[in-house]
Coordinates of C-alpha atoms in Angstrom, one line a residue:
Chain E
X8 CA 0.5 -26.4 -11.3
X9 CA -1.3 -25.0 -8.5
X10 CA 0.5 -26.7 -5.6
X11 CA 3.5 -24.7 -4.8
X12 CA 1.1 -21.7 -4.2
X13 CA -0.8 -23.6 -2.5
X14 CA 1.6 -24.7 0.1
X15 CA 2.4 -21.4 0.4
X16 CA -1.1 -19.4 0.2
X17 CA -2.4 -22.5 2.6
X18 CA 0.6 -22.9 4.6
X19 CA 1.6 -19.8 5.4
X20 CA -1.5 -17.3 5.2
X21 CA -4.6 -19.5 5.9
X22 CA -2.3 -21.7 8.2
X23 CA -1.1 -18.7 9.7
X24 CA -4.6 -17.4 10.2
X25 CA -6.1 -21.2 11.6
X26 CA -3.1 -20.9 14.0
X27 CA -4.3 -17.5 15.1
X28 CA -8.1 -18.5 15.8
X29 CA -6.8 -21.1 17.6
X30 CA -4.5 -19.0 20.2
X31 CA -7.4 -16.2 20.5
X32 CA -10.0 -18.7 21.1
X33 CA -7.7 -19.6 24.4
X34 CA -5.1 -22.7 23.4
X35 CA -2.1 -20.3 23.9
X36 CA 0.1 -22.4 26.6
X37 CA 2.5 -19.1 26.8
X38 CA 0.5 -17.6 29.0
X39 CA -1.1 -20.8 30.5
X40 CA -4.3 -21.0 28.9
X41 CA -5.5 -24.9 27.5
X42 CA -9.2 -24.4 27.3
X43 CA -11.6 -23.1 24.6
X44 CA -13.3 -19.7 25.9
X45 CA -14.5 -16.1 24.1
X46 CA -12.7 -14.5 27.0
X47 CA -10.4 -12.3 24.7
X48 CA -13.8 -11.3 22.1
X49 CA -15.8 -10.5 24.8
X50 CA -12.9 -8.6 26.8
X51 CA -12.0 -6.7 23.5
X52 CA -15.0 -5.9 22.7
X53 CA -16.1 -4.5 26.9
X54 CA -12.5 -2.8 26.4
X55 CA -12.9 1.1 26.0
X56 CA -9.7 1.1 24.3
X57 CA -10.4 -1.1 21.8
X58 CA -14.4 0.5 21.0
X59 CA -12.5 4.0 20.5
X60 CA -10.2 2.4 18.3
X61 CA -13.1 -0.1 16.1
X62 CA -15.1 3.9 16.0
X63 CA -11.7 5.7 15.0
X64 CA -10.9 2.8 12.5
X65 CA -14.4 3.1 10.7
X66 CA -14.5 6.8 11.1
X67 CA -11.0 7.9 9.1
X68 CA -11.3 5.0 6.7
X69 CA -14.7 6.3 6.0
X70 CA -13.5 9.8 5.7
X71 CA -9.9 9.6 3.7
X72 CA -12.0 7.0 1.4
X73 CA -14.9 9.6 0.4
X74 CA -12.3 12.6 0.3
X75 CA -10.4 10.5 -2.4
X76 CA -12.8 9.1 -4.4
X77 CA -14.6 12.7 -4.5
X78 CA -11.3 14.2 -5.3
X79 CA -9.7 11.2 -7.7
X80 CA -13.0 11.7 -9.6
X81 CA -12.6 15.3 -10.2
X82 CA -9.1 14.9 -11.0
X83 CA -10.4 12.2 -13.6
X84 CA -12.6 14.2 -15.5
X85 CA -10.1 17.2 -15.5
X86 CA -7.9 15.2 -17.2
X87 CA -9.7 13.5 -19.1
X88 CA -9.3 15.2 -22.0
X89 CA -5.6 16.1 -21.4
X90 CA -2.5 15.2 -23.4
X91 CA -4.4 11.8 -24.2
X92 CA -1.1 9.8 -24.9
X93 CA 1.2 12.1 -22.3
X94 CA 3.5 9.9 -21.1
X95 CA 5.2 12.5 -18.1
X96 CA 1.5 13.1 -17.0
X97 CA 0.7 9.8 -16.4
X98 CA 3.7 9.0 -14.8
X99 CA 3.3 12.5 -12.5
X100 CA 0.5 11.1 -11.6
X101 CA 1.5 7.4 -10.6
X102 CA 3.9 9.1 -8.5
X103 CA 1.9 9.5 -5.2
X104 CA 1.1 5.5 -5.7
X105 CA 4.8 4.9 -5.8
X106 CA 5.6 6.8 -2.5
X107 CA 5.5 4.0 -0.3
X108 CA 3.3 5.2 2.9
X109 CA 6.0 4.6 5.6
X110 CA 7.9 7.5 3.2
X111 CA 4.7 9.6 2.6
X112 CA 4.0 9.3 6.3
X113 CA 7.8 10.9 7.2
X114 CA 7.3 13.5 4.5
X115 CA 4.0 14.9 6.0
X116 CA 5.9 15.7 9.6
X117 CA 8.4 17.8 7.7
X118 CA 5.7 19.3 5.3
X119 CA 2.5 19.9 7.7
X120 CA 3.7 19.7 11.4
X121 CA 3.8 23.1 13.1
X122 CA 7.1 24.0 12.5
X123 CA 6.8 22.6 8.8
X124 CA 7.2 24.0 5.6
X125 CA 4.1 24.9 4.8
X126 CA 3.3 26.2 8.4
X127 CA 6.5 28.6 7.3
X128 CA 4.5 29.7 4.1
X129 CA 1.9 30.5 6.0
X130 CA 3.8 32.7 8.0
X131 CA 5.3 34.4 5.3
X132 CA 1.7 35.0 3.8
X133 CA 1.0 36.5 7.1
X134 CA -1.2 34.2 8.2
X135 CA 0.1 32.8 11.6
X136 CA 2.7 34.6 13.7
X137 CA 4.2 31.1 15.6
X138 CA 4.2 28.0 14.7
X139 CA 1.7 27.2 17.1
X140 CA -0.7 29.1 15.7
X141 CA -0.6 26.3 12.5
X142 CA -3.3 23.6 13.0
X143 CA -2.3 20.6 14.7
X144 CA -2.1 18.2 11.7
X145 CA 0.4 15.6 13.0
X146 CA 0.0 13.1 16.0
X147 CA -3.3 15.5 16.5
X148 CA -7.0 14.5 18.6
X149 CA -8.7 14.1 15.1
X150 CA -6.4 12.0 13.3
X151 CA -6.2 14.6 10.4
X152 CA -2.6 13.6 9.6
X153 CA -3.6 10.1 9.1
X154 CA -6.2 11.3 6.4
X155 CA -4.4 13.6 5.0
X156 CA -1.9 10.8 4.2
X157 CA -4.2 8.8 2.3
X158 CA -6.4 11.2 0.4
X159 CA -2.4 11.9 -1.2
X160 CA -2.0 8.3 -1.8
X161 CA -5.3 7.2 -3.3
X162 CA -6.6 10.4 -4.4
X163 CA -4.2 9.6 -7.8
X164 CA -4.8 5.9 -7.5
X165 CA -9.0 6.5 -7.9
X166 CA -8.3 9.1 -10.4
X167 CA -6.2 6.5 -12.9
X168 CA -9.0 3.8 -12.3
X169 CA -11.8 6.2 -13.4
X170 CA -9.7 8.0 -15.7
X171 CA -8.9 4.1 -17.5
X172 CA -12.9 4.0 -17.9
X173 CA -13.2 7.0 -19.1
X174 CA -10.6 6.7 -21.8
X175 CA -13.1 3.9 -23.0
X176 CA -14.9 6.5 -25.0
X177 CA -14.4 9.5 -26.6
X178 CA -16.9 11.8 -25.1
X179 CA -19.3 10.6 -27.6
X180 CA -22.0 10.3 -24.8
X181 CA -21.7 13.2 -23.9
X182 CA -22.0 15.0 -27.0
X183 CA -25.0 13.0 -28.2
X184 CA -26.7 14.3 -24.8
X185 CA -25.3 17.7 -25.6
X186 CA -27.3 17.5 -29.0
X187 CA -30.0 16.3 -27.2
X188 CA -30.0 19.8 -25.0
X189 CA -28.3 18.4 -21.8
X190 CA -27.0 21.0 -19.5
X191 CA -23.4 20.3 -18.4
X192 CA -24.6 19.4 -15.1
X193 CA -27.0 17.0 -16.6
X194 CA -24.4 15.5 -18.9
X195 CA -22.5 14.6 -15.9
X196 CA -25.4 13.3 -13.8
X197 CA -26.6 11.2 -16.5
X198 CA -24.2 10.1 -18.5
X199 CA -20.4 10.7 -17.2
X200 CA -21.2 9.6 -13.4
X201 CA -23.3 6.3 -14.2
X202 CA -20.2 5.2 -16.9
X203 CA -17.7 5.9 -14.2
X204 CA -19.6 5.4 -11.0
X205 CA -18.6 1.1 -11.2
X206 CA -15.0 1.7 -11.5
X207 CA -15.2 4.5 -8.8
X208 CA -17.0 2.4 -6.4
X209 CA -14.9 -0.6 -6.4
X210 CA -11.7 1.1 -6.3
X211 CA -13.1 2.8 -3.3
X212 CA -13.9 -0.8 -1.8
X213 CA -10.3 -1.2 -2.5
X214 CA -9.4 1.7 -0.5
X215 CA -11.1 1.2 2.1
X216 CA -10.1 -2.2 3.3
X217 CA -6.4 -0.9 2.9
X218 CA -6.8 2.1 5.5
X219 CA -9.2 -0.1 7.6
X220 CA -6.2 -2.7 7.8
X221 CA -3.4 0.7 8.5
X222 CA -0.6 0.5 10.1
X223 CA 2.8 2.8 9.3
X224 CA 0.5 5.9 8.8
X225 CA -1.4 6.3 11.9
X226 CA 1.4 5.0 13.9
X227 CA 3.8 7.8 12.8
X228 CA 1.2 10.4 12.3
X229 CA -1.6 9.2 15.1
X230 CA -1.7 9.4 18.4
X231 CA -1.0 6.7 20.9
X232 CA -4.3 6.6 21.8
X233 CA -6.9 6.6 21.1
X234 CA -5.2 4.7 18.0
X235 CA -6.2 2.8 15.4
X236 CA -6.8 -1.1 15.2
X237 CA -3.8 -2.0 13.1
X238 CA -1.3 0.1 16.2
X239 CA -3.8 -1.0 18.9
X240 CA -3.3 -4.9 17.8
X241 CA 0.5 -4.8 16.7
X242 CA 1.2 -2.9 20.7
X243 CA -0.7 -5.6 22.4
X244 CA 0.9 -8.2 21.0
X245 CA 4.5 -6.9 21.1
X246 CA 3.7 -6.1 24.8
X247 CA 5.9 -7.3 27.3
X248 CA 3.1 -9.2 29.3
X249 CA 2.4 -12.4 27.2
X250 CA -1.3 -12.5 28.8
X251 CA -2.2 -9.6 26.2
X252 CA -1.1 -11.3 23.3
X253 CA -4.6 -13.1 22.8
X254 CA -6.4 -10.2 22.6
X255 CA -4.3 -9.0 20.3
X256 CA -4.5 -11.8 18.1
X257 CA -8.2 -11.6 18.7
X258 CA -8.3 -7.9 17.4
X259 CA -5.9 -9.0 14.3
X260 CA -8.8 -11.6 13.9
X261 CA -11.7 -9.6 13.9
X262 CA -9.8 -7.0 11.2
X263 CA -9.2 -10.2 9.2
X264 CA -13.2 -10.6 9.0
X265 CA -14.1 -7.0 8.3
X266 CA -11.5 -7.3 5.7
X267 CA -12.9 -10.6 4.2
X268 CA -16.7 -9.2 3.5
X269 CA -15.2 -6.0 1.9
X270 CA -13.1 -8.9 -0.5
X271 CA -16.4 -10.6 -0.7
X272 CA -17.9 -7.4 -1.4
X273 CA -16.1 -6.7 -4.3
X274 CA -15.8 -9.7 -5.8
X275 CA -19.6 -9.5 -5.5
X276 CA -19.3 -6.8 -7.6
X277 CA -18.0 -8.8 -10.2
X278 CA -15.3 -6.3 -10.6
X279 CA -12.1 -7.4 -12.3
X280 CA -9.4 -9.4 -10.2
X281 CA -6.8 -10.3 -12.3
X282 CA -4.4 -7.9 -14.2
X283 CA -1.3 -5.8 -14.0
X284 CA -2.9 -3.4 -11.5
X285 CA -0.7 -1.7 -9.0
X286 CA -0.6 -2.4 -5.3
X287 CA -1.5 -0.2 -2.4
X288 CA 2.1 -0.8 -0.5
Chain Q
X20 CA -11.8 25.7 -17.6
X21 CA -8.5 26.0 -19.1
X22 CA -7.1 27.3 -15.9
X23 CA -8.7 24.9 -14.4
X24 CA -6.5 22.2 -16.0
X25 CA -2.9 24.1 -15.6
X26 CA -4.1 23.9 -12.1
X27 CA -4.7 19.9 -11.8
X28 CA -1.4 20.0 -13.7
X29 CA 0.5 22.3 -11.2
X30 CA -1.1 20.4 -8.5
X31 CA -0.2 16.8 -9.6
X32 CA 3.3 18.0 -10.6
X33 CA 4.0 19.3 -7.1
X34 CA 2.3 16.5 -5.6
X35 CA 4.8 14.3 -7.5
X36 CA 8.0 16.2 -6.9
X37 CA 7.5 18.3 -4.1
X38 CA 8.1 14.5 -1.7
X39 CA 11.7 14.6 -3.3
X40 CA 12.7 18.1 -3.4
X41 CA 11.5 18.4 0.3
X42 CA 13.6 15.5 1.7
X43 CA 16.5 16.9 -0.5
X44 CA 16.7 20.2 1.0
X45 CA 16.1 19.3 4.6
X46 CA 19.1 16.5 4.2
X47 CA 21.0 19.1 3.6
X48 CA 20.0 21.3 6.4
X49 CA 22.0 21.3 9.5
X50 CA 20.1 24.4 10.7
X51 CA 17.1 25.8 9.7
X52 CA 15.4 28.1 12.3
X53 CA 11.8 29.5 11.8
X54 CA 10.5 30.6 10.0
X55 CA 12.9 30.5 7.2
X56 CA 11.8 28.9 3.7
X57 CA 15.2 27.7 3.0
X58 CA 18.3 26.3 5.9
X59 CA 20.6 29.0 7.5
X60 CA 22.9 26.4 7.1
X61 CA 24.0 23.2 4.7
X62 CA 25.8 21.2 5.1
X63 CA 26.4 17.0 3.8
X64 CA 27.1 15.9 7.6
X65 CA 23.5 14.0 7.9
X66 CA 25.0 12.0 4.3
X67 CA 28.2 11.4 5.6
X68 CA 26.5 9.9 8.7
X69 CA 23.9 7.8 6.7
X70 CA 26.6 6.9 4.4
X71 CA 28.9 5.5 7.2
X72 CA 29.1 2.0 8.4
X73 CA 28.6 3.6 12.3
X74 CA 24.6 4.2 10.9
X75 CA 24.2 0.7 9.9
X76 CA 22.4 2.2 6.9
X77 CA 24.6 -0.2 4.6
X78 CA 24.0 -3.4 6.3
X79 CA 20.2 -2.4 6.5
X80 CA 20.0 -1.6 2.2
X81 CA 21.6 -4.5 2.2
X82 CA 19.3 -6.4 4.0
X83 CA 16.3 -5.1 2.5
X84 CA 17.9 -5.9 -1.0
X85 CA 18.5 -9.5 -0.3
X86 CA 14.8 -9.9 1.2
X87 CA 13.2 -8.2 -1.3
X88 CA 15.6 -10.0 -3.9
X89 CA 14.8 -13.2 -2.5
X90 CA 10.9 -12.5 -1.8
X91 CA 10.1 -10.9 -5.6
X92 CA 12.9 -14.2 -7.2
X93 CA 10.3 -16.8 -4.8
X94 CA 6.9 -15.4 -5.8
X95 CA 7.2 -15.3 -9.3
X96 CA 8.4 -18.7 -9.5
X97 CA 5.6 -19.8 -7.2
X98 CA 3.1 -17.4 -9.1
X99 CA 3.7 -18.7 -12.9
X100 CA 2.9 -22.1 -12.7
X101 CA -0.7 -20.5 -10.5
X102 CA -1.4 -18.3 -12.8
X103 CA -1.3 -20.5 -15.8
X104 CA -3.7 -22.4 -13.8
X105 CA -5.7 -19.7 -12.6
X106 CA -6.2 -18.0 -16.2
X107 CA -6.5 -21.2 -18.2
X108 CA -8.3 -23.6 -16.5
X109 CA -11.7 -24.0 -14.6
X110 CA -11.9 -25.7 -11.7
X111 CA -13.8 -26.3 -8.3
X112 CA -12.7 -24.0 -5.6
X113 CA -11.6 -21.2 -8.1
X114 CA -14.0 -18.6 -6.6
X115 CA -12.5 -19.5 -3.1
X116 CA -8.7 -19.6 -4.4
X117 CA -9.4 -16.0 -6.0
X118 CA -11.2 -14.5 -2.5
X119 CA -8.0 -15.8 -0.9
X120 CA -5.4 -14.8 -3.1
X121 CA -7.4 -11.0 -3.0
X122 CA -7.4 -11.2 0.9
X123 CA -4.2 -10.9 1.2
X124 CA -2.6 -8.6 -1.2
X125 CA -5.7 -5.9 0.0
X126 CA -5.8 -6.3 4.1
X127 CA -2.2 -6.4 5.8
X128 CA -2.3 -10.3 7.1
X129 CA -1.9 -9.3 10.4
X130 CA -3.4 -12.0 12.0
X131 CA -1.8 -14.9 9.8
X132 CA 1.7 -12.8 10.6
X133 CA 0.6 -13.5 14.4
X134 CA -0.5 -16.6 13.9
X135 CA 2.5 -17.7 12.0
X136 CA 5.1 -16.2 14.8
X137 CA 3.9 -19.1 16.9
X138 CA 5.4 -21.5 14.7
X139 CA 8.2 -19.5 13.6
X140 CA 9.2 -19.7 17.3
X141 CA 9.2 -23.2 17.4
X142 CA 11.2 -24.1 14.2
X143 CA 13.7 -20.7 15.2
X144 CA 12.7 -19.1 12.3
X145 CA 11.7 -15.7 14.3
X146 CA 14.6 -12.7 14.4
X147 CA 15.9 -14.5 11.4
X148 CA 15.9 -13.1 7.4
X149 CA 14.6 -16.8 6.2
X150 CA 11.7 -16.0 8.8
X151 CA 11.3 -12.6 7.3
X152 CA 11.4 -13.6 3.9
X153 CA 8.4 -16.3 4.3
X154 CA 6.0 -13.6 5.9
X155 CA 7.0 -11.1 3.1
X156 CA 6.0 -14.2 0.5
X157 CA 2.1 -13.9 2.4
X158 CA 0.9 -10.8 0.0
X159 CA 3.8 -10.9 -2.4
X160 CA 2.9 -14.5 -3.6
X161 CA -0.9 -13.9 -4.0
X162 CA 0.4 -10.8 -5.8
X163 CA 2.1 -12.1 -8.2
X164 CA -0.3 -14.6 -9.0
X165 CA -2.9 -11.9 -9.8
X166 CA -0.6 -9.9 -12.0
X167 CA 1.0 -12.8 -13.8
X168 CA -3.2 -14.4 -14.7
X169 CA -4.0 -11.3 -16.1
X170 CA -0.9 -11.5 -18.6
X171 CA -2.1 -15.4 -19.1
X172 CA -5.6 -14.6 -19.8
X173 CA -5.0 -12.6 -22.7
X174 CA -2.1 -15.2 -24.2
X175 CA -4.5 -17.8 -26.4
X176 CA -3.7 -21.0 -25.1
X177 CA -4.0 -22.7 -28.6
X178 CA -0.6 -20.5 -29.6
X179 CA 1.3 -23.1 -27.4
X180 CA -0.1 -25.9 -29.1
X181 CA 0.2 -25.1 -32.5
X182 CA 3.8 -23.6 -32.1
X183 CA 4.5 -28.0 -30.6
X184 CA 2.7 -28.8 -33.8
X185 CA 4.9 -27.4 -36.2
X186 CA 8.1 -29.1 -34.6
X187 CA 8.5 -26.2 -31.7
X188 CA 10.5 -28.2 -29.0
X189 CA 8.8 -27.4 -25.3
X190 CA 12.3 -24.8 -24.7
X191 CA 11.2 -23.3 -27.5
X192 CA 8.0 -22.8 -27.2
X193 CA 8.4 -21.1 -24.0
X194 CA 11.3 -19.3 -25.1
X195 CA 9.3 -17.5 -27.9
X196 CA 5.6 -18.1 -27.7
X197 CA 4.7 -17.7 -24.0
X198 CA 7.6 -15.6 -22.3
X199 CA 7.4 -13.0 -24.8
X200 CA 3.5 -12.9 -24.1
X201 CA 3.6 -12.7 -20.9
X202 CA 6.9 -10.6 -20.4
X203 CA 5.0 -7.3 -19.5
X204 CA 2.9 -9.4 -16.7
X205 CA 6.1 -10.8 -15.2
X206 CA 8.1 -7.3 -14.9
X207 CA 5.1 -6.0 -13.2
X208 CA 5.0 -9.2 -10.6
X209 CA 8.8 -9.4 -10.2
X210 CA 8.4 -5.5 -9.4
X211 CA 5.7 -5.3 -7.2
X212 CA 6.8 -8.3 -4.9
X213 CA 9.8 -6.7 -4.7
X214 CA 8.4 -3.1 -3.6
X215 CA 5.8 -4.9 -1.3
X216 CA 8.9 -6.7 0.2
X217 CA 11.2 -3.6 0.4
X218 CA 8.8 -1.3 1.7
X219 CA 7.2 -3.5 4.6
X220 CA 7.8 -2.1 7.9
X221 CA 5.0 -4.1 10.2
X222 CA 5.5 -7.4 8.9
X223 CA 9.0 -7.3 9.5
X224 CA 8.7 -6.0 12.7
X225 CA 6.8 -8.6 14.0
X226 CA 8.7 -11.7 12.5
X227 CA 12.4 -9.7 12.3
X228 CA 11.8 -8.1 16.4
X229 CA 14.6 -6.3 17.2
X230 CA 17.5 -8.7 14.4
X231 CA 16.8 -8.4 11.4
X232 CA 17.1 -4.3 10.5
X233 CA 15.6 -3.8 7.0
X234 CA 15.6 0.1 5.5
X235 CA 11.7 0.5 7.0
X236 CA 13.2 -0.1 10.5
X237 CA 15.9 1.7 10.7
X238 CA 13.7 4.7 9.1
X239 CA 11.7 4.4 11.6
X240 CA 13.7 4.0 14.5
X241 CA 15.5 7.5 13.3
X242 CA 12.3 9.1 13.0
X243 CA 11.2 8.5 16.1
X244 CA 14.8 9.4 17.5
X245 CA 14.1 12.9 16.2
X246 CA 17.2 13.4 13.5
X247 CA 15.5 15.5 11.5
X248 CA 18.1 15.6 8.7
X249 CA 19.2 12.3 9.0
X250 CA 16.0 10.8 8.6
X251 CA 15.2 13.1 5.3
X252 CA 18.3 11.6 3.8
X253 CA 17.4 8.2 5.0
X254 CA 13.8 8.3 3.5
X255 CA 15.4 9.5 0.0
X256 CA 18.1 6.4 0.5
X257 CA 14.7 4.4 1.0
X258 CA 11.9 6.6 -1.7
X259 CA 14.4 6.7 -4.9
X260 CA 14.9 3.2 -5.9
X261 CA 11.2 2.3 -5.2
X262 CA 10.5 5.1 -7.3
X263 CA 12.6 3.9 -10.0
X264 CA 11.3 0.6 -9.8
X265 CA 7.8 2.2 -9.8
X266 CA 8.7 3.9 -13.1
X267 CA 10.4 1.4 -14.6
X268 CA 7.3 -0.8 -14.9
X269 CA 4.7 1.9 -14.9
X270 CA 4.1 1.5 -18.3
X271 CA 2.6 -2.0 -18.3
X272 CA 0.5 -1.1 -15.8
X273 CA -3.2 -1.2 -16.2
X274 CA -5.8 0.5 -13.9
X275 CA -9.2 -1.0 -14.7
X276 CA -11.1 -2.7 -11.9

């Protein structure tokens, strides 16, 4: 039963990956090399370009990942007790998850670049007098475009994941610690946060290895450099000189591993894998 | 507290609609000098354009239908049989099968994309839809499989058997015990490798180069070319039937972790 997926899974992804390994760790005849050697690690990793880009990979995944799950969270428990059944809210909300992120990405330049819309609005509410006067929010030094993207995507997505635990009671925690002469603040600490805080946590795992692994989004909203992994590898190896395409499978390499422990990671977790659950596309 | 919740309502609304309204109305802008809220001028020029065969948007829907067509038909034939498996049955290696089948579907499989465009060059399967089509099948399988075990593990495996003991032939038993089951689980798959497929833009790339122009690419390739309108019509031609995809299976979607 299990073969056809596995000549596919093995063939074409773990194959796909051996073959990889292999060309990185120097048998890549294109470009002349036969012999086994950590050249391409050890010049990726002495390459400035690529240690900006491992720092600015960590650093917005690490950022757009807590903005979400800070943000899906308190849209969770704002809606938790919402139109239970609404069907037109739930689907409101699944929208952002829909939007594929090459779309959301092309959206953003219209809505946040300088001359965007809501650059106009905030001209109108007399708070800029020329576009330049908007912050820089697209193809700009911090990468705030690129977060921006993603707290939009997965904000939702981490709100629908906490929100489906929380639906799993009626508030009946809550009351009881109410009775019991909880503060609000205290019902939250102790009761709401520790029931959610598993759901929260994983999804933000989920999260995580998705930007970490980004490519559309930083590419249209990022700049060139310093860029992140994903648009660092995919440059190198659809560079004209066929010496650089080694390293780049190198750096597609080491993103495969990073990505691997954050799989292990939640697995470890113990965290559900199978299920209708949506993708991140 | 109660304005508090018209505004997460207000704010989720927006956040759903504002994407399509936006794209709309600068589609239709031919010029639109700041800072105006609204276009000095409309006009349906950047539609006519898109909607010519001189854009090549056609032939690139077209593309990205068959591909995704083709990629969502493949995985969820490969994926049933797997998943059945995978729900059902112990056995040894079923921890490792599940971290692989997760690996994929969360990180982009950059490197076995790479890896794999060595070989495609050999057998001439690079610049070529059939090429294309096997590297979308790298998440979109795995996927599938994921979706389709969680529909299997919640179908009793005993309901097949005793539907064959009280003279169900094996057409029928699958025709009204397990496919109804499982139907849900199989929209959601059939979906989802299809989005995956029809809204993958680096994959492509690197397997299709500069030959096989799906919707992603040729979005792209306008974006960066600076059309403003064009490329808001574009985007809608590319957002709306994900988004009706999305919404036609949203329901059987679950969001537990």
């Amino acid at each position: 039963m299990l073969l056809p997926a596995v000549l596919i899974l093995g063939g074409l992804f773990v194959g796909g990956i051996g073959f990889a390994l292999v060309q990185s760790l120097g048998d890549f005849p294109p470009a002349g090399e036969h012999q086994f050697t950590l050249a391409h690690y050890r010049s990726l990793l002495s390459d400035p370009e690529f240690r900006t880009s491992i720092g600015l990979t960590f650093l917005l995944a690490t950022i757009a990942t807590a903005i979400s799950a800070a943000a899906g969270l308190a849209l969770a428990l704002t809606f938790r007790n919402l139109d239970r059944g609404s069907r037109a809210l739930s689907v409101l909300l699944q929208t952002p998850i829909a939007v594929p992120h090459l779309a959301m990405a092309v959206l953003l330049v219209y809505l946040i670049g300088q001359s965007g819309w809501l650059a106009r609005l905030a001209y109108f509410a007399g708070l800029i007098a020329v576009p330049a006067d908007f912050p820089a929010l697209i193809n700009d030094r911090y990468g705030l475009g690129i977060v921006i993207a993603y707290v939009l995507k997965e904000t939702p997505f981490i709100a629908l994941v906490t929100l489906a635990m929380l639906r799993r009671t009626d508030g009946e925690y809550e009351l009881a610690a109410a009775t019991l002469g909880a503060s609000a603040w205290q019902r939250f600490r102790y009761v709401t946060l520790p029931m959610v805080a598993p759901s929260a946590v994983s999804a933000s795992l989920l999260v995580f290895a998705f930007i970490f692994g980004a490519f559309e989004v930083p590419y249209l909203l990022g700049r060139p450099y310093p860029a992140m992994l994903g648009v660092v590898a995919q440059k190198r190896f659809l560079s004209t000189d066929l010496t650089d395409r080694p390293d780049a499978i190198a750096a597609a390499v080491l993103m495969t591993i990073v990505s691997a422990l954050l799989v292990f990671a939640y697995l470890h977790l113990g965290r559900k894998v199978v299920g209708e659950r949506p993708t991140l596309f | 507290m109660k304005l508090a919740r018209f505004f997460a309502v207000l704010f989720t609304a927006g956040l759903a609609l504002l994407p399509i309204l936006l794209l709309t109305v600068y589609s239709f802008a031919q010029s639109w000098f700041w800072p105006s809220l609204v276009p000095g001028r409309w006009s349906a020029r950047s539609w006519a354009y898109v909607l010519s065969d001189d854009s090549g948007v056609f032939a690139a829907a077209g593309s990205s239908l068959a591909i995704a067509a083709a990629v969502s038909m493949l995985a969820v034939v490969v994926a049933l049989p797997a998943a059945r498996a995978v729900a059902w049955y112990d056995f040894p290696g079923k921890r490792l099968l599940l971290f692989l089948l997760l690996l994929p579907v969360l990180a982009p499989p950059l490197a076995a994309a790479m890896g794999v465009h060595s070989v495609f060059l050999r057998t001439r399967l690079v610049e070529t839809i059939p090429g294309v089509i096997l590297v979308h099948l790298i998440p979109a399988v795995p996927y599938a499989i994921l979706m389709l075990s969680g529909s299997f593990s919640r179908l009793d495996p005993d309901l097949e058997a005793q539907a064959r003991t009280l003279g169900a032939s094996r057409f029928a038993v699958t025709r009204f015990v397990t496919l109804p089951a499982i139907a849900p689980g199989l929209a959601v798959a059939a979906a989802f490798a299809f989005l995956i497929s029809w809204s993958q833009y680096q994959l492509t790339i690197l397997i299709g180069g500069v030959r096989v122009l799906t919707l992603p690419v040729v979005l792209v390739s306008f974006q960066r070319g600076g059309n403003e309108a064009i490329t808001a019509a574009l985007s809608l031609v590319f957002l709306i039937p994900t988004l009706a995809v999305f919404v036609a299976v949203s329901r059987y979607l679950r969001y537990e972790t």
